[in-house]
Short mmCIF file of C-alpha atoms and ligand atoms in Angstrom, two decimals:
data_model
loop_
_atom_site.label_atom_id
_atom_site.label_comp_id
_atom_site.label_asym_id
_atom_site.label_seq_id
_atom_site.Cartn_x
_atom_site.Cartn_y
_atom_site.Cartn_z
CA MET A 1 -1.64 21.29 23.47
CA THR A 2 -4.50 19.94 21.39
CA LYS A 3 -4.74 16.17 21.80
CA ILE A 4 -5.88 13.87 19.00
CA LEU A 5 -6.66 10.16 19.25
CA VAL A 6 -5.72 8.37 16.03
CA THR A 7 -7.22 4.89 15.76
CA GLY A 8 -5.29 2.66 13.35
CA GLY A 9 -2.49 5.22 13.57
CA LEU A 10 0.34 2.81 12.74
CA GLY A 11 -1.22 1.69 9.44
CA PHE A 12 -0.37 2.99 5.99
CA ILE A 13 -2.46 6.16 6.05
CA GLY A 14 -2.53 6.61 9.85
CA SER A 15 1.27 6.66 10.17
CA HIS A 16 1.54 9.45 7.58
CA ILE A 17 -1.22 11.38 9.37
CA CYS A 18 0.70 11.04 12.66
CA VAL A 19 3.73 12.68 11.02
CA SER A 20 1.60 15.60 9.78
CA LEU A 21 -0.05 15.99 13.20
CA LEU A 22 3.28 16.02 15.07
CA GLU A 23 4.69 18.53 12.60
CA LYS A 24 1.71 20.77 13.39
CA ASN A 25 2.47 20.43 17.10
CA TYR A 26 -0.51 18.26 18.05
CA ASN A 27 -0.27 15.81 20.92
CA VAL A 28 -1.03 12.39 19.44
CA ILE A 29 -2.37 9.20 21.00
CA VAL A 30 -2.45 6.10 18.82
CA ILE A 31 -4.45 2.94 19.35
CA ASP A 32 -3.66 0.13 16.94
CA SER A 33 -4.02 -3.65 17.24
CA LEU A 34 -1.16 -4.11 14.70
CA ILE A 35 -3.35 -6.62 12.83
CA ASN A 36 -2.20 -5.01 9.57
CA SER A 37 0.82 -2.97 10.63
CA ASP A 38 4.05 -3.05 12.54
CA GLU A 39 5.34 -1.26 15.63
CA ASP A 40 8.42 -0.28 13.55
CA ASN A 41 6.20 2.44 12.09
CA LEU A 42 6.18 4.17 15.47
CA LEU A 43 9.98 4.41 15.37
CA SER A 44 9.85 5.71 11.80
CA ILE A 45 7.30 8.38 12.77
CA LYS A 46 9.54 9.48 15.66
CA LYS A 47 12.62 9.47 13.44
CA ILE A 48 10.98 11.65 10.78
CA CYS A 49 9.73 14.12 13.39
CA LYS A 50 13.09 14.25 15.16
CA PHE A 51 14.71 15.34 11.89
CA SER A 52 12.15 18.04 11.24
CA ASN A 53 11.06 19.55 14.57
CA ASN A 54 11.95 17.47 17.59
CA PHE A 55 8.32 16.87 18.59
CA SER A 56 8.81 13.13 18.30
CA ASN A 57 8.02 12.59 21.99
CA HIS A 58 4.48 13.98 21.67
CA ILE A 59 3.13 10.61 20.58
CA THR A 60 1.87 7.81 22.85
CA PHE A 61 1.07 4.35 21.53
CA PHE A 62 -1.43 1.85 22.96
CA LYS A 63 -1.40 -1.61 21.38
CA GLY A 64 -5.01 -2.74 21.45
CA ASP A 65 -8.33 -3.18 19.79
CA ILE A 66 -10.98 -0.47 19.35
CA LYS A 67 -13.52 -3.10 20.44
CA ASP A 68 -11.84 -3.17 23.86
CA LYS A 69 -14.11 -0.86 25.87
CA GLU A 70 -11.91 -1.00 28.99
CA LEU A 71 -8.85 0.12 27.04
CA LEU A 72 -10.72 3.03 25.45
CA ILE A 73 -12.05 4.10 28.85
CA ASN A 74 -8.53 3.92 30.23
CA ILE A 75 -7.19 6.09 27.37
CA PHE A 76 -9.91 8.75 27.72
CA GLU A 77 -9.74 8.78 31.54
CA SER A 78 -5.98 9.00 31.79
CA SER A 79 -6.03 11.97 29.41
CA ILE A 80 -8.56 13.71 31.65
CA GLU A 81 -6.49 12.91 34.75
CA ASP A 82 -3.48 14.50 33.02
CA ASN A 83 -5.55 17.66 32.49
CA ASN A 84 -5.19 17.23 28.75
CA PRO A 85 -8.38 15.54 27.51
CA ILE A 86 -8.71 14.20 23.99
CA ASP A 87 -10.10 16.97 21.76
CA ALA A 88 -10.92 14.97 18.64
CA VAL A 89 -10.57 11.56 17.01
CA ILE A 90 -9.29 10.58 13.58
CA HIS A 91 -10.78 7.11 13.08
CA LEU A 92 -8.90 4.88 10.66
CA ALA A 93 -8.84 1.52 12.47
CA GLY A 94 -10.57 -1.11 10.42
CA LEU A 95 -10.23 -3.93 7.95
CA LYS A 96 -9.94 -2.89 4.30
CA SER A 97 -9.60 -5.80 1.91
CA VAL A 98 -12.54 -6.08 -0.49
CA LYS A 99 -11.69 -9.70 -1.31
CA GLU A 100 -11.39 -10.73 2.33
CA SER A 101 -14.65 -8.96 3.17
CA VAL A 102 -16.48 -11.16 0.67
CA GLU A 103 -15.02 -14.26 2.32
CA GLN A 104 -15.42 -13.09 5.95
CA PRO A 105 -18.24 -10.53 6.08
CA LEU A 106 -18.93 -10.93 9.81
CA GLU A 107 -15.34 -10.03 10.74
CA TYR A 108 -15.75 -6.85 8.67
CA TRP A 109 -19.06 -5.89 10.29
CA GLU A 110 -17.64 -6.64 13.73
CA THR A 111 -14.45 -4.61 13.36
CA ASN A 112 -15.62 -1.77 11.15
CA VAL A 113 -19.16 -1.23 12.45
CA PHE A 114 -19.29 -2.70 15.97
CA GLY A 115 -15.76 -1.40 16.64
CA THR A 116 -16.85 2.11 15.64
CA MET A 117 -19.91 1.84 17.92
CA ILE A 118 -17.67 1.07 20.90
CA LEU A 119 -15.42 3.99 20.01
CA LEU A 120 -18.37 6.38 19.64
CA GLU A 121 -19.82 5.26 22.99
CA ALA A 122 -16.52 6.06 24.68
CA MET A 123 -16.31 9.41 22.89
CA LYS A 124 -19.86 10.28 24.01
CA LYS A 125 -19.16 9.24 27.60
CA TYR A 126 -16.14 11.56 27.79
CA ASN A 127 -17.80 14.36 25.86
CA CYS A 128 -15.36 14.15 22.95
CA LYS A 129 -17.70 14.79 20.01
CA LYS A 130 -15.43 15.63 17.11
CA ILE A 131 -14.49 12.94 14.62
CA VAL A 132 -12.90 12.63 11.18
CA PHE A 133 -13.82 9.24 9.73
CA SER A 134 -11.92 7.33 7.02
CA SER A 135 -14.60 6.55 4.49
CA SER A 136 -14.13 5.40 0.92
CA ALA A 137 -15.13 6.01 -2.67
CA THR A 138 -16.20 2.38 -2.61
CA ILE A 139 -19.54 3.43 -1.07
CA TYR A 140 -20.66 4.96 -4.40
CA LYS A 141 -22.66 3.06 -6.99
CA PRO A 142 -20.40 2.34 -9.99
CA ILE A 143 -20.85 4.91 -12.78
CA ILE A 144 -19.26 4.80 -16.19
CA ASP A 145 -17.51 8.04 -17.09
CA GLU A 146 -18.63 10.90 -14.86
CA LEU A 147 -16.80 12.52 -11.99
CA ILE A 148 -18.23 11.36 -8.66
CA THR A 149 -19.70 14.09 -6.47
CA GLU A 150 -20.73 13.75 -2.85
CA ASN A 151 -24.33 13.57 -4.10
CA SER A 152 -23.72 10.75 -6.57
CA ALA A 153 -25.78 7.62 -5.93
CA LEU A 154 -24.58 5.38 -3.14
CA GLY A 155 -24.51 1.60 -3.60
CA PRO A 156 -21.50 -0.36 -2.35
CA ILE A 157 -20.99 -3.72 -4.01
CA SER A 158 -18.84 -5.41 -1.36
CA PRO A 159 -19.29 -6.12 2.36
CA TYR A 160 -16.30 -3.80 2.97
CA GLY A 161 -18.12 -0.96 1.20
CA SER A 162 -21.35 -1.75 3.06
CA THR A 163 -19.57 -1.42 6.41
CA LYS A 164 -18.15 1.99 5.42
CA LEU A 165 -21.61 3.21 4.43
CA ALA A 166 -23.11 1.76 7.62
CA VAL A 167 -20.64 3.80 9.70
CA GLU A 168 -21.48 6.97 7.74
CA ASN A 169 -25.17 6.28 8.42
CA MET A 170 -24.49 5.67 12.11
CA LEU A 171 -22.62 8.99 12.32
CA GLY A 172 -25.52 10.67 10.50
CA ASP A 173 -27.98 9.30 13.08
CA LEU A 174 -25.75 10.50 15.88
CA ILE A 175 -25.68 14.08 14.66
CA LYS A 176 -29.45 14.03 14.13
CA SER A 177 -29.88 13.00 17.77
CA LYS A 178 -27.70 15.87 19.09
CA PRO A 179 -27.37 18.41 16.26
CA ASN A 180 -25.74 21.00 18.52
CA GLU A 181 -23.04 18.76 19.85
CA TRP A 182 -21.29 16.61 17.27
CA ARG A 183 -18.89 17.71 14.56
CA ILE A 184 -18.36 14.97 12.01
CA THR A 185 -16.44 14.80 8.75
CA ASN A 186 -16.47 11.72 6.55
CA LEU A 187 -13.48 11.80 4.22
CA ARG A 188 -14.20 9.57 1.25
CA TYR A 189 -10.75 8.58 0.00
CA PHE A 190 -10.19 7.65 -3.62
CA ASN A 191 -6.92 5.73 -4.24
CA PRO A 192 -4.23 6.64 -1.68
CA VAL A 193 -0.73 5.61 -2.84
CA GLY A 194 2.90 6.74 -2.53
CA ALA A 195 4.97 7.09 0.62
CA HIS A 196 6.67 9.62 2.88
CA ILE A 197 9.47 11.35 1.01
CA SER A 198 12.03 10.14 3.61
CA GLY A 199 11.48 6.54 2.52
CA LEU A 200 10.85 5.63 6.17
CA LEU A 201 7.07 5.07 5.88
CA GLY A 202 5.09 3.41 3.11
CA GLU A 203 2.44 0.83 2.35
CA ASN A 204 3.33 -2.61 3.65
CA PRO A 205 0.16 -4.70 4.06
CA LYS A 206 0.45 -8.05 5.81
CA GLY A 207 -0.22 -11.06 3.56
CA ARG A 208 -0.51 -11.03 -0.20
CA PRO A 209 -1.44 -7.56 -1.50
CA ASN A 210 -4.46 -7.01 -3.76
CA ASN A 211 -4.02 -3.35 -4.68
CA LEU A 212 -2.12 -2.01 -7.66
CA PHE A 213 0.76 -0.11 -6.02
CA PRO A 214 1.89 -2.75 -3.49
CA ILE A 215 1.81 -5.31 -6.32
CA LEU A 216 3.65 -2.96 -8.69
CA LEU A 217 6.43 -2.58 -6.10
CA LYS A 218 6.80 -6.34 -5.79
CA VAL A 219 6.94 -6.72 -9.58
CA ALA A 220 9.46 -3.90 -10.03
CA SER A 221 11.69 -5.34 -7.28
CA GLY A 222 11.61 -8.78 -8.90
CA GLU A 223 9.63 -10.46 -6.09
CA TYR A 224 6.79 -11.16 -8.52
CA GLU A 225 7.46 -12.13 -12.11
CA LYS A 226 4.98 -9.82 -13.79
CA LEU A 227 2.03 -7.52 -13.29
CA SER A 228 -1.33 -8.85 -14.31
CA ILE A 229 -3.47 -6.00 -15.67
CA PHE A 230 -7.15 -6.72 -15.09
CA GLY A 231 -8.72 -6.10 -18.49
CA ASN A 232 -7.75 -4.12 -21.61
CA ASP A 233 -11.25 -4.03 -23.05
CA TRP A 234 -12.79 -1.41 -20.74
CA PRO A 235 -14.51 1.61 -22.32
CA THR A 236 -11.52 3.92 -21.65
CA HIS A 237 -8.93 5.53 -23.99
CA ASP A 238 -6.45 2.65 -23.64
CA GLY A 239 -8.82 -0.11 -22.49
CA THR A 240 -7.51 -0.23 -18.88
CA CYS A 241 -9.33 1.07 -15.78
CA ILE A 242 -8.99 4.66 -14.66
CA ARG A 243 -8.58 5.66 -11.00
CA ASP A 244 -7.98 8.84 -9.03
CA TYR A 245 -4.65 8.15 -7.31
CA ILE A 246 -3.80 10.54 -4.49
CA HIS A 247 -0.46 10.87 -2.70
CA VAL A 248 -0.73 9.66 0.90
CA MET A 249 0.89 12.90 2.18
CA ASP A 250 -1.74 14.98 0.35
CA LEU A 251 -4.33 12.77 2.03
CA ALA A 252 -2.63 13.27 5.42
CA GLU A 253 -2.69 17.04 4.88
CA ALA A 254 -6.42 16.86 4.06
CA HIS A 255 -6.92 15.38 7.55
CA ILE A 256 -5.07 18.28 9.14
CA SER A 257 -7.36 20.74 7.35
CA ALA A 258 -10.46 18.72 8.25
CA LEU A 259 -9.31 18.73 11.85
CA ASP A 260 -8.78 22.50 11.82
CA LEU A 261 -12.33 22.81 10.57
CA ILE A 262 -13.94 20.58 13.19
CA LEU A 263 -11.94 22.18 15.99
CA LYS A 264 -12.98 25.70 14.96
CA SER A 265 -16.45 25.53 13.44
CA SER A 266 -19.85 25.05 14.98
CA PRO A 267 -21.49 21.58 14.85
CA PHE A 268 -21.84 20.09 11.41
CA PHE A 269 -21.85 16.92 9.34
CA LEU A 270 -19.81 16.92 6.17
CA ASN A 271 -19.01 14.35 3.49
CA LEU A 272 -15.97 15.15 1.35
CA ASN A 273 -14.39 13.39 -1.60
CA ILE A 274 -10.64 13.30 -1.18
CA GLY A 275 -9.02 12.80 -4.56
CA THR A 276 -7.11 14.86 -7.10
CA GLY A 277 -9.95 15.03 -9.62
CA LYS A 278 -7.60 13.57 -12.25
CA GLY A 279 -7.80 10.01 -13.50
CA LYS A 280 -4.93 7.78 -14.62
CA SER A 281 -5.28 4.43 -16.37
CA VAL A 282 -3.41 1.33 -15.21
CA LEU A 283 -1.20 1.54 -18.32
CA GLU A 284 -0.43 5.21 -17.65
CA VAL A 285 0.60 4.34 -14.08
CA VAL A 286 2.82 1.51 -15.34
CA GLU A 287 4.52 3.74 -17.92
CA THR A 288 5.00 6.59 -15.41
CA PHE A 289 6.44 4.20 -12.84
CA LYS A 290 8.97 2.84 -15.35
CA LYS A 291 9.91 6.33 -16.55
CA VAL A 292 10.44 8.08 -13.21
CA ASN A 293 12.17 5.13 -11.59
CA ARG A 294 14.13 4.10 -14.68
CA CYS A 295 13.17 0.47 -14.29
CA GLU A 296 11.74 -2.28 -16.47
CA PHE A 297 9.32 -5.08 -15.69
CA LYS A 298 6.85 -7.31 -17.45
CA TYR A 299 3.10 -7.04 -17.53
CA ALA A 300 0.38 -9.07 -19.18
CA PHE A 301 -3.29 -8.43 -19.80
CA ASN A 302 -5.65 -10.68 -17.92
CA SER A 303 -9.43 -10.91 -17.65
CA ARG A 304 -11.40 -8.23 -15.82
CA ARG A 305 -11.48 -8.41 -12.00
CA GLU A 306 -14.94 -8.94 -10.54
CA GLY A 307 -16.30 -5.79 -8.95
CA ASP A 308 -14.04 -3.37 -10.88
CA SER A 309 -15.41 -0.24 -12.55
CA PRO A 310 -13.78 1.38 -15.58
CA TYR A 311 -13.70 4.93 -14.18
CA VAL A 312 -13.59 6.10 -10.55
CA VAL A 313 -12.55 9.76 -10.31
CA ALA A 314 -13.49 12.36 -7.71
CA ASP A 315 -15.16 15.67 -8.20
CA ASN A 316 -13.13 17.22 -5.36
CA ARG A 317 -14.50 20.78 -5.60
CA LEU A 318 -16.39 20.57 -2.32
CA ALA A 319 -13.23 19.53 -0.44
CA LEU A 320 -11.26 22.32 -2.15
CA SER A 321 -13.86 24.85 -1.07
CA LYS A 322 -14.42 23.63 2.51
CA LEU A 323 -10.85 22.77 3.45
CA ASP A 324 -7.78 24.94 3.36
CA TRP A 325 -6.22 22.23 1.20
CA LYS A 326 -5.34 21.16 -2.28
CA PRO A 327 -3.37 18.15 -3.51
CA LYS A 328 0.19 19.19 -4.39
CA ARG A 329 1.81 15.98 -5.57
CA ASN A 330 1.37 14.34 -8.98
CA ILE A 331 1.53 10.78 -10.26
CA ASP A 332 5.31 11.09 -10.85
CA ASP A 333 5.76 11.92 -7.15
CA MET A 334 3.52 9.00 -6.13
CA CYS A 335 5.54 6.51 -8.22
CA ARG A 336 8.91 7.93 -7.17
CA ASP A 337 8.14 8.08 -3.42
CA ALA A 338 6.60 4.59 -3.37
CA TRP A 339 9.69 3.14 -5.05
CA ASN A 340 12.07 5.13 -2.81
CA TRP A 341 10.32 3.58 0.23
CA LYS A 342 10.48 0.08 -1.22
CA PHE A 343 14.15 0.52 -2.05
CA LYS A 344 15.14 1.96 1.34
CA SER A 345 12.94 -0.19 3.59
CA LYS A 346 13.71 -3.44 1.74
CA LYS A 347 10.21 -4.58 2.85
P1 NAD B 1 -4.12 -0.18 7.13
O1 NAD B 1 -4.60 -1.57 7.25
O2 NAD B 1 -2.70 0.03 6.76
O3 NAD B 1 -4.41 0.61 8.49
C1 NAD B 1 -5.45 0.29 9.37
C2 NAD B 1 -4.84 0.14 10.75
O4 NAD B 1 -5.89 -0.21 11.66
C3 NAD B 1 -3.81 -0.98 10.80
O5 NAD B 1 -2.63 -0.49 11.42
C4 NAD B 1 -4.46 -2.06 11.64
O6 NAD B 1 -3.51 -2.79 12.39
C5 NAD B 1 -5.42 -1.26 12.51
N1 NAD B 1 -6.59 -1.98 12.97
C6 NAD B 1 -7.40 -2.79 12.26
N2 NAD B 1 -8.39 -3.25 13.03
C7 NAD B 1 -8.21 -2.70 14.26
C8 NAD B 1 -8.91 -2.77 15.48
N3 NAD B 1 -10.01 -3.52 15.62
N4 NAD B 1 -8.47 -2.07 16.54
C9 NAD B 1 -7.34 -1.31 16.43
N5 NAD B 1 -6.63 -1.20 15.29
C10 NAD B 1 -7.07 -1.89 14.23
O7 NAD B 1 -5.09 0.56 6.12
P2 NAD B 1 -4.99 2.02 5.50
O8 NAD B 1 -4.79 1.87 4.05
O9 NAD B 1 -4.06 2.84 6.28
O10 NAD B 1 -6.49 2.49 5.72
C11 NAD B 1 -6.87 3.24 6.86
C12 NAD B 1 -8.37 3.47 6.81
O11 NAD B 1 -8.70 4.13 5.61
C13 NAD B 1 -9.19 2.19 6.84
O12 NAD B 1 -10.33 2.43 7.64
C14 NAD B 1 -9.59 1.99 5.39
O13 NAD B 1 -10.80 1.31 5.27
C15 NAD B 1 -9.73 3.43 4.93
N6 NAD B 1 -9.54 3.56 3.47
C16 NAD B 1 -8.36 3.12 2.91
C17 NAD B 1 -8.21 3.21 1.53
C18 NAD B 1 -6.95 2.71 0.86
O14 NAD B 1 -6.95 2.57 -0.35
N7 NAD B 1 -5.86 2.45 1.58
C19 NAD B 1 -9.23 3.76 0.74
C20 NAD B 1 -10.40 4.22 1.36
C21 NAD B 1 -10.53 4.12 2.74
C1 UD1 B 2 -9.86 -1.34 -4.47
C2 UD1 B 2 -11.23 -1.78 -4.04
C3 UD1 B 2 -11.90 -0.60 -3.33
C4 UD1 B 2 -11.04 -0.16 -2.13
C5 UD1 B 2 -9.63 0.17 -2.62
C6 UD1 B 2 -8.69 0.46 -1.47
C7 UD1 B 2 -11.98 -3.50 -5.60
C8 UD1 B 2 -12.91 -3.81 -6.72
N1 UD1 B 2 -11.99 -2.21 -5.19
O1 UD1 B 2 -10.01 -0.22 -5.30
O2 UD1 B 2 -13.16 -0.98 -2.86
O3 UD1 B 2 -11.59 0.99 -1.51
O4 UD1 B 2 -9.09 -0.96 -3.34
O5 UD1 B 2 -8.49 -0.65 -0.67
O6 UD1 B 2 -11.28 -4.36 -5.08
N2 UD1 B 2 -5.15 -3.63 -10.97
C9 UD1 B 2 -4.55 -4.43 -11.92
N3 UD1 B 2 -3.74 -5.43 -11.50
C10 UD1 B 2 -3.52 -5.69 -10.18
C11 UD1 B 2 -4.14 -4.87 -9.20
C12 UD1 B 2 -4.96 -3.86 -9.65
O7 UD1 B 2 -4.73 -4.24 -13.12
O8 UD1 B 2 -2.78 -6.64 -9.86
C13 UD1 B 2 -6.02 -2.53 -11.43
C14 UD1 B 2 -7.45 -2.66 -10.96
O9 UD1 B 2 -8.21 -3.36 -11.90
C15 UD1 B 2 -7.86 -1.19 -10.87
C16 UD1 B 2 -6.56 -0.45 -10.54
O10 UD1 B 2 -5.51 -1.36 -10.86
O11 UD1 B 2 -8.30 -0.76 -12.09
C17 UD1 B 2 -6.47 -0.06 -9.11
O12 UD1 B 2 -6.73 -1.21 -8.32
P1 UD1 B 2 -6.66 -1.21 -6.73
O13 UD1 B 2 -5.37 -0.65 -6.30
O14 UD1 B 2 -7.01 -2.58 -6.27
O15 UD1 B 2 -7.77 -0.16 -6.32
P2 UD1 B 2 -9.33 -0.10 -6.67
O16 UD1 B 2 -9.76 -1.23 -7.51
O17 UD1 B 2 -9.64 1.24 -7.20
#
């Protein structure tokens, strides 16, 4: 049974990936410090997989930090002792708040860059040289109204973005050093949103959320009084910013295809934009959310948020051509599934 180590596997995106992996009959090991997630997610993953295929016991969880060399060694060695070594790693563990990264840059460099170094050292030591890395559209230089391709100019404007680019560069150096050994795919996510259709998994960041969907859910449920829309004077059709929102299950399925590729193909290094290629404005998201969920809430226009760009949409043609994958869910599904999770989980 092919064994995959998922770092950060109990977080928002990681937990959905674990479901997809188990449904494809992979053996899954998770390491997560729970700094931004909850062990309840493990139970939800098992519950979902029990309903669908009974492979819920093929997942093992280690609570710990990717910076803990001893723990990583223990995980890799015990897999070898069990005659079922880790075949590949999906690396999601990291800190992801742009705002926090501006306030605490060293914590971001330590977790995201140093943490990845420790992980890569362990992988090298145990000859596990296949990795899918969670990168971000935030590494690109802001551009006004063009689709972003993998060759668009790079230029992150936050410490968070700088750490993501630093990891991509580190992985690039690694493959240059041993071109016949490593297989590396950087998936550059655009805006992952939504939730598992069961309503058992969704996005539940610790602390006060900064991103649109978690805030939208709190406004729609009455926890927050209104949504503050950051700017209505952007150069877009309705004055609000446009983003490429992608359903988290489409994103999870992109990882399964990327994994298939790195498990089968000869050594390579690939950067792929993972988005739908379609942009939606903040106002369009708000209106869709109200329509599909038949709910009402207040919003008000506020000043622009520092660091925002008017238009961030993926040219996803490379991903469509390299992966056996295409996004299947639309913005209605994203709004409906996110709300279903909020409603059922009461989180
Ligand atoms: P998340 O915070 O929900 O998940 C990250 C998980 O990693 C959490 O469960 C957290 O507890 C864990 N973690 C953090 N530091 C750790 C450490 N040192 N050791 C072990 N575990 C640790 O975030 P997410 O939205 O699921 O994002 C997953 C990855 O995707 C992150 O690397 C993020 O930067 C990247 N990404 C996310 C988005 C997005 O919009 N959500 C966009 C682009 C890229
Ligand atoms: C943000 C980060 C990006 C990161 C991504 C995922 C910034 C500038 N960018 O992307 O680096 O990769 O999160 O973590 O922080 N909005 C409102 N009101 C709100 C919240 C958001 O109007 O209360 C708007 C924003 O201006 C933006 C859109 O909603 O236009 C989406 O915002 P968000 O969910 O924060 O994602 P990004 O800004 O695309």
